[in-house]
XYZ file of C-alpha atoms in Angstrom:
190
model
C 51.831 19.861 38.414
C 49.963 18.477 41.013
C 50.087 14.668 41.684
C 46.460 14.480 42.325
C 45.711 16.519 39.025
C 47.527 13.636 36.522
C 45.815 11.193 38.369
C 42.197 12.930 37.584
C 43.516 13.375 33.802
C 44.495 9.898 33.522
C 41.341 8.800 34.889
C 38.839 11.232 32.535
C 41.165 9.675 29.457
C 40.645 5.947 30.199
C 36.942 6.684 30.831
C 36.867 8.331 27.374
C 38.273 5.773 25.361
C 36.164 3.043 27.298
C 33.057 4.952 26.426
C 33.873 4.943 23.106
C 35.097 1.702 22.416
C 31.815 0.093 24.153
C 29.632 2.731 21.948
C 31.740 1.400 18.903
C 31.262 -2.344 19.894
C 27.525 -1.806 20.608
C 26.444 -0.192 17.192
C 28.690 -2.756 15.216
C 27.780 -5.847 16.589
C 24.074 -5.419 19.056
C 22.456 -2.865 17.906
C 19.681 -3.268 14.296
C 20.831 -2.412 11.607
C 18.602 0.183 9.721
C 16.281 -0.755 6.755
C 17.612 0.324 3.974
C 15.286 1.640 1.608
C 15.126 -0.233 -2.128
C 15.031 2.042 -4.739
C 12.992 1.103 -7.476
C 14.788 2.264 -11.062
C 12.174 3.819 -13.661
C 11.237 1.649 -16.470
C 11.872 2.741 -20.002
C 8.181 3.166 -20.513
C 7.683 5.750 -17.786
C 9.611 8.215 -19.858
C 7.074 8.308 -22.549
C 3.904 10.636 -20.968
C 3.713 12.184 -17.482
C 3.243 9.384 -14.637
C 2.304 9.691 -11.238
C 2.189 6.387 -8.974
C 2.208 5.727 -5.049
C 2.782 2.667 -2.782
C 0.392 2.725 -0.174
C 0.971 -1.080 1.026
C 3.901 -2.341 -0.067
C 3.519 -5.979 2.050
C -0.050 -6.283 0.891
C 1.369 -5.239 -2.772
C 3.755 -8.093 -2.247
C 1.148 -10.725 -1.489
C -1.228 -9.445 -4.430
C 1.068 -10.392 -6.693
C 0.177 -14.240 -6.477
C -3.266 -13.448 -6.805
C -2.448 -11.439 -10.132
C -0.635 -14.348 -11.496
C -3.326 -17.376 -10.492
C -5.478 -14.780 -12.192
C -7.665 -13.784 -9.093
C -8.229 -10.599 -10.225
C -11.339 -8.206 -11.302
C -11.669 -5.587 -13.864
C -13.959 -2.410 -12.855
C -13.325 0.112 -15.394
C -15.194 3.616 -16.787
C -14.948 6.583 -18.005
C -14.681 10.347 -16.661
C -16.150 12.541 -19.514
C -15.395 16.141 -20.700
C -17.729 18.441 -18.954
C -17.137 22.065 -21.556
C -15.872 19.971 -24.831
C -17.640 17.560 -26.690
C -16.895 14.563 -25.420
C -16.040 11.603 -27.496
C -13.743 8.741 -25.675
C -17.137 6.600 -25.221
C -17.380 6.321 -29.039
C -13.396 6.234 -29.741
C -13.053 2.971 -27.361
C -15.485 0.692 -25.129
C -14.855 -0.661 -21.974
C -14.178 -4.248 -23.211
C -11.567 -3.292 -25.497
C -9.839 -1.439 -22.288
C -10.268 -5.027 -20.637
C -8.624 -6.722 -22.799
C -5.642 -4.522 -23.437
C -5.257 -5.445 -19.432
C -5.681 -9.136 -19.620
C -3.147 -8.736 -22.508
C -0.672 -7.226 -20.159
C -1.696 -9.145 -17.483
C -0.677 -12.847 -19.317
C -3.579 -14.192 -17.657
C -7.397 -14.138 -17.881
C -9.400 -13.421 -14.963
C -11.141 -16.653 -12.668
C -14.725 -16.702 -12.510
C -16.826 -17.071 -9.417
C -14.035 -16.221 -6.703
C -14.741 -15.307 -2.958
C -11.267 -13.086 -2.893
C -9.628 -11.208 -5.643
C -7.750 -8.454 -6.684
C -9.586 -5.685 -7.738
C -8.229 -3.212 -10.972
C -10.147 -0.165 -10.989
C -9.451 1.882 -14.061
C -10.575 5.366 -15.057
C -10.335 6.403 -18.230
C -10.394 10.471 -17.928
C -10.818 12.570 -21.300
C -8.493 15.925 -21.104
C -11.504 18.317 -20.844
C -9.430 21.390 -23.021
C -11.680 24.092 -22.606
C -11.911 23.543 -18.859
C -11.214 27.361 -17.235
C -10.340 25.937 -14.227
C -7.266 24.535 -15.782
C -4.197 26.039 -14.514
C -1.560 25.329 -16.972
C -0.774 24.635 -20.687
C 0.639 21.432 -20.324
C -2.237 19.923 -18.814
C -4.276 21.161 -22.438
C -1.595 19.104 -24.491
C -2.720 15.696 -23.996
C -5.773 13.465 -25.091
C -6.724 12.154 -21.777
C -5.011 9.896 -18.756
C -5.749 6.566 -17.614
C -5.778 5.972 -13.594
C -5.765 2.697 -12.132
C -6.002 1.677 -8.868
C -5.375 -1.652 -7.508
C -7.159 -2.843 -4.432
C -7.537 -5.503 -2.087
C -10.899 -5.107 -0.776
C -11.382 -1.831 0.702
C -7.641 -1.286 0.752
C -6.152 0.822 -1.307
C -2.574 -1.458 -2.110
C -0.526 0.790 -5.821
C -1.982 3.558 -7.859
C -0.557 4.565 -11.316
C -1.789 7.278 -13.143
C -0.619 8.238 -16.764
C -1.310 10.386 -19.713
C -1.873 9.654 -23.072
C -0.964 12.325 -25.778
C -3.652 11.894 -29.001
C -6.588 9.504 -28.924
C -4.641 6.224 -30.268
C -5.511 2.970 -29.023
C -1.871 1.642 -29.517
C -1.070 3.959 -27.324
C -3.548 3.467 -24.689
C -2.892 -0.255 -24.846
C 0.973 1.140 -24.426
C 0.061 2.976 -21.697
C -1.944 0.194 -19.953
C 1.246 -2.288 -20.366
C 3.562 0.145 -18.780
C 0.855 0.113 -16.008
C 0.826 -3.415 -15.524
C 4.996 -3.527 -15.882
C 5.328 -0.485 -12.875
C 2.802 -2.415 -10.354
C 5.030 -5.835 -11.383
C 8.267 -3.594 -10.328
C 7.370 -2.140 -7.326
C 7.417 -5.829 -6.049
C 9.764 -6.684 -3.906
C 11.531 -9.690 -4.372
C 11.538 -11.031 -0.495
């Protein structure tokens, strides 16, 4: 072999492992480390009816969490009636029992006369069973669902949506508790 030829090897190898050991360095010690993403674990109550829910702010979420517990907070609830079916969830439970069930889970009664608050809007939608438009069986199976949306002004900050199976109100104060519970968990503890 050529003198000149072990040289140029010799060379490319040190420049390798140079490369790489300043790459190495860099990544361990300068470079930011990536956020890792908290999972939040499911709470037994989730498992009980079909839940959706979805984190649209999770630092204004954070912050609206003092606000819940100074009780700064507003109630805006109604209902979503069956349009083909009879409907009958205004006569099965009023608005003010719903309320309650949510200061109940809550641990704290709303302030009066506040310039900022927390707002809860709640829906309480009766499963509309002869509804053709519906496209599958399951969705004929339970009573009715209960969406709540919590807000911060304008701002949309958690929404939890969840079904209840037979027109109980144990069940829909159940149902409302687990709410309150998931929006509590999705805190995170900074």
């Amino acid at each position: 072999m050529r003198q000149s030829l072990i040289v140029n090897n010799f060379f490319t190898l040190a420049s390798i492992i140079i490369i790489s050991v300043t790459i190495t360095l860099y990544t361990k010690y300068f470079s930011d480390p990536e956020p890792t993403k908290e999972i939040v674990t499911p709470l037994a109550c989730q498992d009980e009816s079909f839940f959706t829910l979805k984190v649209f702010n999770q630092k204004l979420l954070n912050e609206s969490m003092k606000a819940l517990n100074k009780g700064f907070y507003k109630l805006d609830g109604g209902y979503i009636k069956a349009q083909y079916s009879d409907s009958i969830i205004e006569e099965f439970i009023k608005l003010d029992e719903v309320n309650n069930y949510y200061i109940k889970a809550i641990s704290k009664s709303p302030k009066d006369d506040i310039s900022k608050y927390l707002t809860i809007n709640y829906e309480l939608i009766e499963n509309d069973r002869k509804d053709p438009n519906k496209k599958s069986k399951d969705c004929k199976l339970c009573s009715g669902s209960i969406q709540t949306s919590f807000r911060a002004g304008n701002v949309e900050i958690f929404r939890y949506y969840t079904d209840f199976l037979i027109f109980n109100k144990k069940e829909i104060e159940s149902r409302i508790d687990c709410t309150i519970k998931v929006y509590k968990n999705h805190v995170k503890k900074l």
